[in-house]
Amino acid sequence: TCAAITAVNLLVCLAWKQPRFWHFMNRHFLLLASSPSTISLLTAVFSHQRWIWHLAINTALLFSIGMPLHDEVGTTNFLAIYVGAGIYANAVALGAHVMKRNGLYASLGASGAVLGL
């Protein structure tokens, strides 16, 4: 499961490197305070745009924390925790920036999901 999450994160990161996908990625894989999208609350959890080291750190944490948790709770519960934590982290960050009227805020990445584990 951790390997599958890592593979999705890597594929999305590689898609960000392709200019022909930028419009699609910005529309569906980036959470914007100025125009939030429901699907972006989920897809941003799997999105790493520029910082390959950030993806590497999240992956290392995912495997070191996630593997023992996965063995304890099983695949379905693990995915529910991971995705739920990521969506929750995105929603809280989005809400905070909307309340501050910070319309320039944009978010993506798996840190909230990984920290939720």
mmCIF file of N, CA and C in Angstrom:
data_model
loop_
_atom_site.group_PDB
_atom_site.id
_atom_site.type_symbol
_atom_site.label_atom_id
_atom_site.label_comp_id
_atom_site.label_asym_id
_atom_site.label_seq_id
_atom_site.Cartn_x
_atom_site.Cartn_y
_atom_site.Cartn_z
ATOM 1 N N THR A 1 0.824 -1.193 0.000
ATOM 2 C CA THR A 1 0.000 0.000 0.000
ATOM 3 C C THR A 1 0.869 1.257 0.000
ATOM 4 N N CYS A 2 1.922 1.236 0.841
ATOM 5 C CA CYS A 2 2.830 2.395 0.878
ATOM 6 C C CYS A 2 3.534 2.561 -0.460
ATOM 7 N N ALA A 3 3.879 1.452 -1.094
ATOM 8 C CA ALA A 3 4.525 1.525 -2.409
ATOM 9 C C ALA A 3 3.561 2.082 -3.457
ATOM 10 N N ALA A 4 2.297 1.707 -3.384
ATOM 11 C CA ALA A 4 1.306 2.217 -4.335
ATOM 12 C C ALA A 4 1.098 3.724 -4.138
ATOM 13 N N ILE A 5 1.024 4.170 -2.889
ATOM 14 C CA ILE A 5 0.879 5.602 -2.612
ATOM 15 C C ILE A 5 2.094 6.349 -3.137
ATOM 16 N N THR A 6 3.274 5.795 -2.908
ATOM 17 C CA THR A 6 4.511 6.412 -3.400
ATOM 18 C C THR A 6 4.510 6.483 -4.921
ATOM 19 N N ALA A 7 4.063 5.424 -5.583
ATOM 20 C CA ALA A 7 4.015 5.413 -7.047
ATOM 21 C C ALA A 7 3.068 6.493 -7.577
ATOM 22 N N VAL A 8 1.910 6.639 -6.954
ATOM 23 C CA VAL A 8 0.963 7.683 -7.370
ATOM 24 C C VAL A 8 1.587 9.056 -7.155
ATOM 25 N N ASN A 9 2.206 9.268 -5.986
ATOM 26 C CA ASN A 9 2.863 10.550 -5.709
ATOM 27 C C ASN A 9 3.948 10.843 -6.742
ATOM 28 N N LEU A 10 4.730 9.853 -7.104
ATOM 29 C CA LEU A 10 5.803 10.042 -8.080
ATOM 30 C C LEU A 10 5.239 10.352 -9.467
ATOM 31 N N LEU A 11 4.201 9.634 -9.873
ATOM 32 C CA LEU A 11 3.582 9.902 -11.181
ATOM 33 C C LEU A 11 3.013 11.319 -11.246
ATOM 34 N N VAL A 12 2.365 11.744 -10.171
ATOM 35 C CA VAL A 12 1.808 13.103 -10.144
ATOM 36 C C VAL A 12 2.943 14.121 -10.171
ATOM 37 N N CYS A 13 4.019 13.861 -9.437
ATOM 38 C CA CYS A 13 5.178 14.761 -9.441
ATOM 39 C C CYS A 13 5.770 14.862 -10.851
ATOM 40 N N LEU A 14 5.866 13.746 -11.544
ATOM 41 C CA LEU A 14 6.389 13.759 -12.912
ATOM 42 C C LEU A 14 5.442 14.504 -13.856
ATOM 43 N N ALA A 15 4.148 14.405 -13.611
ATOM 44 C CA ALA A 15 3.184 15.139 -14.444
ATOM 45 C C ALA A 15 3.376 16.646 -14.298
ATOM 46 N N TRP A 16 3.734 17.108 -13.078
ATOM 47 C CA TRP A 16 3.994 18.529 -12.865
ATOM 48 C C TRP A 16 5.186 19.007 -13.695
ATOM 49 N N LYS A 17 6.065 18.112 -14.077
ATOM 50 C CA LYS A 17 7.263 18.481 -14.848
ATOM 51 C C LYS A 17 6.975 18.631 -16.341
ATOM 52 N N GLN A 18 5.785 18.262 -16.771
ATOM 53 C CA GLN A 18 5.421 18.312 -18.183
ATOM 54 C C GLN A 18 4.545 19.543 -18.465
ATOM 55 N N PRO A 19 5.054 20.536 -19.188
ATOM 56 C CA PRO A 19 4.267 21.755 -19.448
ATOM 57 C C PRO A 19 2.890 21.490 -20.060
ATOM 58 N N ARG A 20 2.756 20.445 -20.847
ATOM 59 C CA ARG A 20 1.461 20.180 -21.481
ATOM 60 C C ARG A 20 0.391 19.783 -20.464
ATOM 61 N N PHE A 21 0.799 19.361 -19.251
ATOM 62 C CA PHE A 21 -0.154 18.979 -18.208
ATOM 63 C C PHE A 21 -0.419 20.090 -17.193
ATOM 64 N N TRP A 22 0.275 21.217 -17.282
ATOM 65 C CA TRP A 22 0.184 22.252 -16.246
ATOM 66 C C TRP A 22 -1.239 22.751 -16.019
ATOM 67 N N HIS A 23 -1.967 23.002 -17.085
ATOM 68 C CA HIS A 23 -3.337 23.496 -16.915
ATOM 69 C C HIS A 23 -4.178 22.479 -16.138
ATOM 70 N N PHE A 24 -4.097 21.228 -16.529
ATOM 71 C CA PHE A 24 -4.842 20.161 -15.851
ATOM 72 C C PHE A 24 -4.394 20.029 -14.400
ATOM 73 N N MET A 25 -3.094 20.046 -14.154
ATOM 74 C CA MET A 25 -2.557 19.883 -12.802
ATOM 75 C C MET A 25 -2.975 21.056 -11.913
ATOM 76 N N ASN A 26 -2.861 22.276 -12.433
ATOM 77 C CA ASN A 26 -3.268 23.446 -11.654
ATOM 78 C C ASN A 26 -4.757 23.414 -11.329
ATOM 79 N N ARG A 27 -5.530 22.895 -12.233
ATOM 80 C CA ARG A 27 -6.981 22.865 -12.040
ATOM 81 C C ARG A 27 -7.422 21.760 -11.081
ATOM 82 N N HIS A 28 -6.722 20.612 -11.107
ATOM 83 C CA HIS A 28 -7.202 19.446 -10.360
ATOM 84 C C HIS A 28 -6.288 18.962 -9.231
ATOM 85 N N PHE A 29 -5.045 19.392 -9.175
ATOM 86 C CA PHE A 29 -4.111 18.873 -8.177
ATOM 87 C C PHE A 29 -3.510 19.957 -7.292
ATOM 88 N N LEU A 30 -4.076 21.138 -7.320
ATOM 89 C CA LEU A 30 -3.608 22.261 -6.522
ATOM 90 C C LEU A 30 -4.813 22.851 -5.809
ATOM 91 N N LEU A 31 -4.708 23.006 -4.500
ATOM 92 C CA LEU A 31 -5.802 23.561 -3.709
ATOM 93 C C LEU A 31 -5.592 25.059 -3.575
ATOM 94 N N LEU A 32 -6.521 25.833 -4.115
ATOM 95 C CA LEU A 32 -6.418 27.292 -4.114
ATOM 96 C C LEU A 32 -7.476 27.902 -3.208
ATOM 97 N N ALA A 33 -7.047 28.825 -2.346
ATOM 98 C CA ALA A 33 -7.997 29.499 -1.465
ATOM 99 C C ALA A 33 -8.949 30.389 -2.255
ATOM 100 N N SER A 34 -8.472 30.937 -3.354
ATOM 101 C CA SER A 34 -9.306 31.849 -4.147
ATOM 102 C C SER A 34 -10.408 31.124 -4.904
ATOM 103 N N SER A 35 -10.201 29.863 -5.229
ATOM 104 C CA SER A 35 -11.219 29.080 -5.941
ATOM 105 C C SER A 35 -11.080 27.611 -5.556
ATOM 106 N N PRO A 36 -11.467 27.267 -4.324
ATOM 107 C CA PRO A 36 -11.301 25.886 -3.871
ATOM 108 C C PRO A 36 -12.187 24.928 -4.650
ATOM 109 N N SER A 37 -11.667 23.758 -4.854
ATOM 110 C CA SER A 37 -12.383 22.702 -5.557
ATOM 111 C C SER A 37 -12.447 21.483 -4.645
ATOM 112 N N THR A 38 -13.602 20.855 -4.595
ATOM 113 C CA THR A 38 -13.773 19.693 -3.722
ATOM 114 C C THR A 38 -12.789 18.592 -4.073
ATOM 115 N N ILE A 39 -12.609 18.306 -5.343
ATOM 116 C CA ILE A 39 -11.713 17.223 -5.739
ATOM 117 C C ILE A 39 -10.267 17.542 -5.357
ATOM 118 N N SER A 40 -9.908 18.808 -5.358
ATOM 119 C CA SER A 40 -8.539 19.188 -5.001
ATOM 120 C C SER A 40 -8.219 18.922 -3.539
ATOM 121 N N LEU A 41 -9.232 18.875 -2.682
ATOM 122 C CA LEU A 41 -8.987 18.483 -1.292
ATOM 123 C C LEU A 41 -8.374 17.089 -1.240
ATOM 124 N N LEU A 42 -8.784 16.220 -2.167
ATOM 125 C CA LEU A 42 -8.248 14.858 -2.237
ATOM 126 C C LEU A 42 -6.985 14.792 -3.086
ATOM 127 N N THR A 43 -7.038 15.308 -4.290
ATOM 128 C CA THR A 43 -5.914 15.117 -5.215
ATOM 129 C C THR A 43 -4.649 15.834 -4.770
ATOM 130 N N ALA A 44 -4.787 16.945 -4.047
ATOM 131 C CA ALA A 44 -3.607 17.656 -3.559
ATOM 132 C C ALA A 44 -2.798 16.800 -2.587
ATOM 133 N N VAL A 45 -3.447 15.812 -1.966
ATOM 134 C CA VAL A 45 -2.760 14.908 -1.038
ATOM 135 C C VAL A 45 -1.692 14.091 -1.771
ATOM 136 N N PHE A 46 -1.844 13.893 -3.058
ATOM 137 C CA PHE A 46 -0.913 13.078 -3.840
ATOM 138 C C PHE A 46 -0.017 13.928 -4.743
ATOM 139 N N SER A 47 0.010 15.230 -4.512
ATOM 140 C CA SER A 47 0.666 16.145 -5.430
ATOM 141 C C SER A 47 1.908 16.777 -4.814
ATOM 142 N N HIS A 48 3.024 16.639 -5.511
ATOM 143 C CA HIS A 48 4.277 17.310 -5.158
ATOM 144 C C HIS A 48 4.758 18.000 -6.427
ATOM 145 N N GLN A 49 4.891 19.303 -6.350
ATOM 146 C CA GLN A 49 5.140 20.059 -7.571
ATOM 147 C C GLN A 49 6.619 20.266 -7.862
ATOM 148 N N ARG A 50 7.353 20.858 -6.961
ATOM 149 C CA ARG A 50 8.738 21.234 -7.255
ATOM 150 C C ARG A 50 9.764 20.509 -6.409
ATOM 151 N N TRP A 51 9.452 20.257 -5.201
ATOM 152 C CA TRP A 51 10.465 19.817 -4.249
ATOM 153 C C TRP A 51 10.552 18.307 -4.176
ATOM 154 N N ILE A 52 11.448 17.730 -4.957
ATOM 155 C CA ILE A 52 11.633 16.281 -4.957
ATOM 156 C C ILE A 52 12.102 15.818 -3.582
ATOM 157 N N TRP A 53 12.860 16.684 -2.874
ATOM 158 C CA TRP A 53 13.305 16.306 -1.529
ATOM 159 C C TRP A 53 12.111 16.196 -0.592
ATOM 160 N N HIS A 54 11.078 17.016 -0.793
ATOM 161 C CA HIS A 54 9.871 16.938 0.036
ATOM 162 C C HIS A 54 9.169 15.607 -0.205
ATOM 163 N N LEU A 55 9.089 15.196 -1.450
ATOM 164 C CA LEU A 55 8.519 13.891 -1.783
ATOM 165 C C LEU A 55 9.343 12.782 -1.147
ATOM 166 N N ALA A 56 10.667 12.919 -1.184
ATOM 167 C CA ALA A 56 11.541 11.902 -0.594
ATOM 168 C C ALA A 56 11.346 11.811 0.924
ATOM 169 N N ILE A 57 11.242 12.948 1.591
ATOM 170 C CA ILE A 57 11.026 12.939 3.042
ATOM 171 C C ILE A 57 9.662 12.339 3.373
ATOM 172 N N ASN A 58 8.620 12.746 2.646
ATOM 173 C CA ASN A 58 7.297 12.171 2.885
ATOM 174 C C ASN A 58 7.295 10.665 2.643
ATOM 175 N N THR A 59 8.007 10.215 1.625
ATOM 176 C CA THR A 59 8.079 8.790 1.327
ATOM 177 C C THR A 59 8.805 8.040 2.438
ATOM 178 N N ALA A 60 9.908 8.591 2.906
ATOM 179 C CA ALA A 60 10.644 7.947 4.001
ATOM 180 C C ALA A 60 9.777 7.839 5.247
ATOM 181 N N LEU A 61 9.065 8.918 5.568
ATOM 182 C CA LEU A 61 8.169 8.880 6.725
ATOM 183 C C LEU A 61 7.006 7.920 6.495
ATOM 184 N N LEU A 62 6.484 7.921 5.279
ATOM 185 C CA LEU A 62 5.381 7.012 4.953
ATOM 186 C C LEU A 62 5.785 5.565 5.214
ATOM 187 N N PHE A 63 6.979 5.188 4.779
ATOM 188 C CA PHE A 63 7.414 3.815 4.974
ATOM 189 C C PHE A 63 7.776 3.522 6.429
ATOM 190 N N SER A 64 8.450 4.455 7.096
ATOM 191 C CA SER A 64 8.879 4.175 8.469
ATOM 192 C C SER A 64 7.706 4.188 9.454
ATOM 193 N N ILE A 65 6.750 5.065 9.251
ATOM 194 C CA ILE A 65 5.587 5.134 10.141
ATOM 195 C C ILE A 65 4.441 4.296 9.585
ATOM 196 N N GLY A 66 4.274 4.349 8.282
ATOM 197 C CA GLY A 66 3.120 3.717 7.653
ATOM 198 C C GLY A 66 3.140 2.207 7.629
ATOM 199 N N MET A 67 4.294 1.610 7.399
ATOM 200 C CA MET A 67 4.353 0.146 7.314
ATOM 201 C C MET A 67 3.901 -0.536 8.607
ATOM 202 N N PRO A 68 4.432 -0.119 9.771
ATOM 203 C CA PRO A 68 3.942 -0.755 11.004
ATOM 204 C C PRO A 68 2.447 -0.499 11.244
ATOM 205 N N LEU A 69 1.988 0.721 10.928
ATOM 206 C CA LEU A 69 0.571 1.027 11.095
ATOM 207 C C LEU A 69 -0.268 0.180 10.151
ATOM 208 N N HIS A 70 0.176 0.055 8.912
ATOM 209 C CA HIS A 70 -0.538 -0.760 7.926
ATOM 210 C C HIS A 70 -0.671 -2.200 8.415
ATOM 211 N N ASP A 71 0.413 -2.740 8.958
ATOM 212 C CA ASP A 71 0.378 -4.112 9.472
ATOM 213 C C ASP A 71 -0.604 -4.245 10.633
ATOM 214 N N GLU A 72 -0.754 -3.181 11.393
ATOM 215 C CA GLU A 72 -1.646 -3.195 12.563
ATOM 216 C C GLU A 72 -3.111 -3.049 12.177
ATOM 217 N N VAL A 73 -3.427 -2.142 11.257
ATOM 218 C CA VAL A 73 -4.840 -1.819 10.978
ATOM 219 C C VAL A 73 -5.369 -2.391 9.668
ATOM 220 N N GLY A 74 -4.506 -2.822 8.775
ATOM 221 C CA GLY A 74 -4.948 -3.362 7.495
ATOM 222 C C GLY A 74 -5.045 -2.291 6.413
ATOM 223 N N THR A 75 -5.178 -2.748 5.177
ATOM 224 C CA THR A 75 -5.142 -1.856 4.019
ATOM 225 C C THR A 75 -6.275 -0.840 4.009
ATOM 226 N N THR A 76 -7.497 -1.287 4.195
ATOM 227 C CA THR A 76 -8.641 -0.382 4.105
ATOM 228 C C THR A 76 -8.578 0.711 5.157
ATOM 229 N N ASN A 77 -8.323 0.331 6.394
ATOM 230 C CA ASN A 77 -8.241 1.334 7.463
ATOM 231 C C ASN A 77 -7.043 2.248 7.266
ATOM 232 N N PHE A 78 -5.940 1.696 6.789
ATOM 233 C CA PHE A 78 -4.750 2.510 6.545
ATOM 234 C C PHE A 78 -5.047 3.581 5.491
ATOM 235 N N LEU A 79 -5.654 3.184 4.394
ATOM 236 C CA LEU A 79 -5.999 4.149 3.346
ATOM 237 C C LEU A 79 -6.994 5.186 3.847
ATOM 238 N N ALA A 80 -7.943 4.760 4.673
ATOM 239 C CA ALA A 80 -8.914 5.699 5.238
ATOM 240 C C ALA A 80 -8.217 6.722 6.131
ATOM 241 N N ILE A 81 -7.264 6.271 6.941
ATOM 242 C CA ILE A 81 -6.524 7.187 7.808
ATOM 243 C C ILE A 81 -5.689 8.142 6.965
ATOM 244 N N TYR A 82 -4.964 7.610 5.998
ATOM 245 C CA TYR A 82 -4.077 8.414 5.160
ATOM 246 C C TYR A 82 -4.862 9.483 4.395
ATOM 247 N N VAL A 83 -5.868 9.053 3.666
ATOM 248 C CA VAL A 83 -6.649 9.985 2.850
ATOM 249 C C VAL A 83 -7.445 10.940 3.742
ATOM 250 N N GLY A 84 -8.040 10.416 4.791
ATOM 251 C CA GLY A 84 -8.803 11.260 5.702
ATOM 252 C C GLY A 84 -7.947 12.333 6.353
ATOM 253 N N ALA A 85 -6.752 11.955 6.801
ATOM 254 C CA ALA A 85 -5.840 12.927 7.417
ATOM 255 C C ALA A 85 -5.405 13.979 6.403
ATOM 256 N N GLY A 86 -5.151 13.557 5.183
ATOM 257 C CA GLY A 86 -4.745 14.497 4.144
ATOM 258 C C GLY A 86 -5.843 15.483 3.803
ATOM 259 N N ILE A 87 -7.058 14.996 3.657
ATOM 260 C CA ILE A 87 -8.194 15.872 3.358
ATOM 261 C C ILE A 87 -8.437 16.816 4.529
ATOM 262 N N TYR A 88 -8.379 16.297 5.736
ATOM 263 C CA TYR A 88 -8.588 17.130 6.924
ATOM 264 C C TYR A 88 -7.535 18.231 6.997
ATOM 265 N N ALA A 89 -6.264 17.874 6.793
ATOM 266 C CA ALA A 89 -5.180 18.871 6.835
ATOM 267 C C ALA A 89 -5.390 19.938 5.766
ATOM 268 N N ASN A 90 -5.759 19.529 4.567
ATOM 269 C CA ASN A 90 -6.019 20.500 3.499
ATOM 270 C C ASN A 90 -7.193 21.406 3.839
ATOM 271 N N ALA A 91 -8.260 20.829 4.387
ATOM 272 C CA ALA A 91 -9.445 21.622 4.719
ATOM 273 C C ALA A 91 -9.137 22.635 5.823
ATOM 274 N N VAL A 92 -8.372 22.219 6.829
ATOM 275 C CA VAL A 92 -8.023 23.136 7.915
ATOM 276 C C VAL A 92 -7.138 24.266 7.395
ATOM 277 N N ALA A 93 -6.129 23.932 6.597
ATOM 278 C CA ALA A 93 -5.250 24.960 6.039
ATOM 279 C C ALA A 93 -6.033 25.911 5.132
ATOM 280 N N LEU A 94 -6.892 25.347 4.303
ATOM 281 C CA LEU A 94 -7.713 26.172 3.414
ATOM 282 C C LEU A 94 -8.617 27.099 4.228
ATOM 283 N N GLY A 95 -9.278 26.547 5.222
ATOM 284 C CA GLY A 95 -10.160 27.350 6.059
ATOM 285 C C GLY A 95 -9.426 28.485 6.754
ATOM 286 N N ALA A 96 -8.245 28.200 7.264
ATOM 287 C CA ALA A 96 -7.457 29.232 7.942
ATOM 288 C C ALA A 96 -7.105 30.364 6.985
ATOM 289 N N HIS A 97 -6.724 30.019 5.775
ATOM 290 C CA HIS A 97 -6.342 31.053 4.813
ATOM 291 C C HIS A 97 -7.547 31.815 4.273
ATOM 292 N N VAL A 98 -8.663 31.150 4.137
ATOM 293 C CA VAL A 98 -9.880 31.855 3.709
ATOM 294 C C VAL A 98 -10.312 32.831 4.799
ATOM 295 N N MET A 99 -10.245 32.407 6.049
ATOM 296 C CA MET A 99 -10.624 33.294 7.159
ATOM 297 C C MET A 99 -9.681 34.493 7.266
ATOM 298 N N LYS A 100 -8.418 34.310 6.885
ATOM 299 C CA LYS A 100 -7.454 35.418 6.887
ATOM 300 C C LYS A 100 -7.567 36.257 5.616
ATOM 301 N N ARG A 101 -8.466 35.840 4.730
ATOM 302 C CA ARG A 101 -8.646 36.500 3.426
ATOM 303 C C ARG A 101 -7.360 36.480 2.598
ATOM 304 N N ASN A 102 -6.657 35.377 2.710
ATOM 305 C CA ASN A 102 -5.425 35.172 1.960
ATOM 306 C C ASN A 102 -5.755 34.365 0.705
ATOM 307 N N GLY A 103 -6.275 35.032 -0.312
ATOM 308 C CA GLY A 103 -6.678 34.368 -1.541
ATOM 309 C C GLY A 103 -5.527 33.864 -2.383
ATOM 310 N N LEU A 104 -4.307 34.256 -2.057
ATOM 311 C CA LEU A 104 -3.144 33.811 -2.824
ATOM 312 C C LEU A 104 -2.619 32.458 -2.364
ATOM 313 N N TYR A 105 -3.204 31.901 -1.313
ATOM 314 C CA TYR A 105 -2.755 30.629 -0.748
ATOM 315 C C TYR A 105 -2.998 29.484 -1.723
ATOM 316 N N ALA A 106 -1.997 28.641 -1.889
ATOM 317 C CA ALA A 106 -2.118 27.412 -2.669
ATOM 318 C C ALA A 106 -1.445 26.302 -1.882
ATOM 319 N N SER A 107 -1.999 25.115 -1.961
ATOM 320 C CA SER A 107 -1.463 24.005 -1.179
ATOM 321 C C SER A 107 -1.448 22.729 -1.999
ATOM 322 N N LEU A 108 -0.461 21.912 -1.723
ATOM 323 C CA LEU A 108 -0.377 20.578 -2.276
ATOM 324 C C LEU A 108 0.649 19.811 -1.462
ATOM 325 N N GLY A 109 0.624 18.494 -1.557
ATOM 326 C CA GLY A 109 1.598 17.671 -0.858
ATOM 327 C C GLY A 109 0.965 16.684 0.099
ATOM 328 N N ALA A 110 1.756 15.706 0.494
ATOM 329 C CA ALA A 110 1.273 14.622 1.335
ATOM 330 C C ALA A 110 1.629 14.797 2.799
ATOM 331 N N SER A 111 2.180 15.930 3.189
ATOM 332 C CA SER A 111 2.633 16.102 4.566
ATOM 333 C C SER A 111 1.513 15.927 5.576
ATOM 334 N N GLY A 112 0.354 16.494 5.315
ATOM 335 C CA GLY A 112 -0.768 16.351 6.238
ATOM 336 C C GLY A 112 -1.196 14.900 6.388
ATOM 337 N N ALA A 113 -1.224 14.158 5.287
ATOM 338 C CA ALA A 113 -1.595 12.746 5.329
ATOM 339 C C ALA A 113 -0.552 11.930 6.101
ATOM 340 N N VAL A 114 0.714 12.200 5.826
ATOM 341 C CA VAL A 114 1.802 11.463 6.484
ATOM 342 C C VAL A 114 1.813 11.781 7.977
ATOM 343 N N LEU A 115 1.679 13.050 8.326
ATOM 344 C CA LEU A 115 1.664 13.422 9.744
ATOM 345 C C LEU A 115 0.439 12.864 10.447
ATOM 346 N N GLY A 116 -0.652 12.709 9.716
ATOM 347 C CA GLY A 116 -1.841 12.104 10.295
ATOM 348 C C GLY A 116 -1.661 10.641 10.642
ATOM 349 N N LEU A 117 -0.753 9.971 9.957
ATOM 350 C CA LEU A 117 -0.480 8.575 10.276
ATOM 351 C C LEU A 117 0.161 8.459 11.641
#
